CSV table of C-alpha atoms in Angstrom, one decimal:
chain,number,residue,atom,x,y,z
A,148,MET,CA,7.9,-54.6,-55.0
A,149,GLY,CA,11.2,-52.9,-55.7
A,150,GLN,CA,10.6,-50.2,-53.1
A,151,GLU,CA,13.5,-49.4,-50.8
A,152,PHE,CA,13.0,-48.6,-47.1
A,153,ASN,CA,15.2,-48.0,-44.1
A,154,ALA,CA,15.1,-47.6,-40.4
A,155,SER,CA,13.3,-44.2,-40.6
A,156,ILE,CA,9.9,-45.9,-40.9
A,157,PHE,CA,10.1,-46.7,-37.2
A,158,ARG,CA,9.7,-44.2,-34.4
A,159,ILE,CA,11.1,-44.3,-30.9
A,160,GLY,CA,8.5,-45.9,-28.6
A,161,ASP,CA,7.0,-48.1,-31.3
A,162,MET,CA,6.2,-51.7,-30.3
A,163,VAL,CA,7.6,-54.2,-32.8
A,164,LYS,CA,7.8,-57.9,-33.2
A,165,VAL,CA,11.1,-59.5,-34.2
A,166,THR,CA,11.4,-62.9,-36.0
A,167,GLY,CA,14.5,-64.9,-36.4
A,168,THR,CA,16.0,-68.4,-36.2
A,169,SER,CA,16.8,-69.6,-32.7
A,170,LYS,CA,20.3,-71.0,-31.8
A,171,GLY,CA,20.5,-74.7,-32.7
A,172,ARG,CA,21.6,-77.0,-29.9
A,173,GLY,CA,21.6,-80.3,-31.7
A,174,PHE,CA,20.0,-83.5,-30.5
A,175,SER,CA,19.2,-82.9,-26.8
A,176,GLY,CA,17.7,-85.0,-24.1
A,177,VAL,CA,14.6,-84.1,-22.1
A,178,MET,CA,16.5,-82.6,-19.2
A,179,LYS,CA,18.1,-79.9,-21.4
A,180,ARG,CA,15.2,-79.6,-23.9
A,181,TYR,CA,12.3,-79.3,-21.5
A,182,GLY,CA,13.9,-79.0,-18.0
A,183,PHE,CA,12.8,-82.5,-16.7
A,184,GLY,CA,14.2,-83.3,-13.3
A,185,GLY,CA,15.6,-86.7,-14.2
A,186,GLY,CA,15.6,-89.8,-12.1
A,187,PRO,CA,17.2,-90.6,-8.7
A,188,LYS,CA,21.0,-90.6,-8.7
A,189,THR,CA,21.2,-93.4,-6.0
A,190,HIS,CA,19.2,-96.2,-4.4
A,191,GLY,CA,19.7,-98.7,-7.2
A,192,GLN,CA,19.5,-96.4,-10.2
A,193,ARG,CA,22.5,-96.8,-12.4
A,194,GLU,CA,21.8,-96.7,-16.1
A,195,HIS,CA,19.4,-93.9,-16.9
A,196,PRO,CA,19.6,-90.9,-14.5
A,197,ARG,CA,18.9,-88.4,-17.2
A,198,SER,CA,16.1,-90.3,-19.0
A,199,ALA,CA,12.4,-89.1,-19.3
A,200,GLY,CA,10.9,-92.1,-17.4
A,201,SER,CA,7.5,-93.4,-18.4
A,202,ILE,CA,6.1,-92.3,-21.8
A,203,GLY,CA,2.6,-93.7,-21.4
A,204,GLN,CA,0.1,-96.1,-19.9
A,205,ALA,CA,-0.2,-99.9,-20.1
A,206,SER,CA,-2.1,-101.9,-22.7
A,207,ASP,CA,-5.3,-99.8,-22.6
A,208,PRO,CA,-4.2,-97.0,-25.0
A,209,SER,CA,-1.5,-99.3,-26.5
A,210,ARG,CA,0.3,-96.3,-28.0
A,211,VAL,CA,2.2,-93.2,-27.1
A,212,PHE,CA,0.0,-90.0,-27.3
A,213,LYS,CA,0.9,-87.3,-29.8
A,214,GLY,CA,3.0,-84.4,-28.4
A,215,MET,CA,4.8,-86.5,-25.8
A,216,LYS,CA,7.9,-84.6,-24.8
A,217,MET,CA,11.0,-86.7,-25.8
A,218,ALA,CA,14.6,-86.2,-26.8
A,219,GLY,CA,15.2,-84.6,-30.2
A,220,GLN,CA,16.4,-81.6,-32.1
A,221,TYR,CA,16.5,-78.5,-29.9
A,222,GLY,CA,16.6,-75.0,-31.4
A,223,ASN,CA,17.2,-74.0,-35.0
A,224,LYS,CA,13.5,-73.1,-35.3
A,225,LYS,CA,11.7,-69.9,-36.4
A,226,LYS,CA,10.9,-67.8,-33.3
A,227,THR,CA,9.0,-64.6,-32.9
A,228,VAL,CA,9.3,-62.2,-30.0
A,229,GLU,CA,6.5,-59.7,-29.7
A,230,ASN,CA,6.1,-56.3,-28.0
A,231,LEU,CA,9.7,-55.1,-28.1
A,232,LYS,CA,10.0,-51.3,-27.7
A,233,VAL,CA,12.1,-49.3,-30.0
A,234,VAL,CA,14.5,-47.2,-27.8
A,235,LYS,CA,16.9,-45.7,-30.3
A,236,ILE,CA,17.2,-45.2,-34.1
A,237,ASP,CA,20.5,-44.6,-35.9
A,238,SER,CA,19.4,-43.4,-39.4
A,239,SER,CA,23.0,-42.9,-40.6
A,240,ASN,CA,23.8,-46.6,-40.1
A,241,ASN,CA,20.3,-47.8,-40.8
A,242,GLN,CA,20.0,-49.4,-37.3
A,243,ILE,CA,17.2,-49.7,-34.8
A,244,PHE,CA,17.7,-50.6,-31.1
A,245,VAL,CA,15.1,-52.5,-29.2
A,246,ARG,CA,14.7,-53.2,-25.5
A,247,GLY,CA,14.8,-57.0,-24.8
A,248,SER,CA,16.2,-60.1,-26.3
A,249,VAL,CA,15.9,-61.2,-29.9
A,250,PRO,CA,16.2,-64.8,-31.2
A,251,GLY,CA,19.3,-66.2,-32.8
A,252,SER,CA,23.0,-65.8,-32.7
A,253,ASN,CA,25.1,-62.7,-33.2
A,254,ASN,CA,25.0,-61.2,-36.7
A,255,GLY,CA,21.9,-63.3,-37.4
A,256,ILE,CA,19.2,-62.2,-39.9
A,257,LEU,CA,16.1,-60.8,-38.3
A,258,VAL,CA,12.7,-59.6,-39.6
A,259,VAL,CA,11.2,-56.6,-37.8
A,260,ASN,CA,7.5,-55.9,-38.1
A,261,LYS,CA,5.5,-53.0,-36.8
């Protein structure tokens, strides 16, 4: 506690994992959230071309199983990206540069672990 550290604890070539909050996309349907194909656009279909379709069986289970992919909040969750390689270190500005994408929006807060 109370110890100060900077970017110099990392070395070029180190593999790190980066944790951040992913971009929030609000309440999204199953096509955007999970990549579902949706229903037919013609041949009598008119009201639900972007819906999920069936969510379960008939009266035998009489319930919807846990984990069913449905519409809901998309994004704004804690995400961790592992095995990112440190390619450059700028000690004067206390910055490290990694190869690959990191979660979150621009100027977001990230946690970098060795």
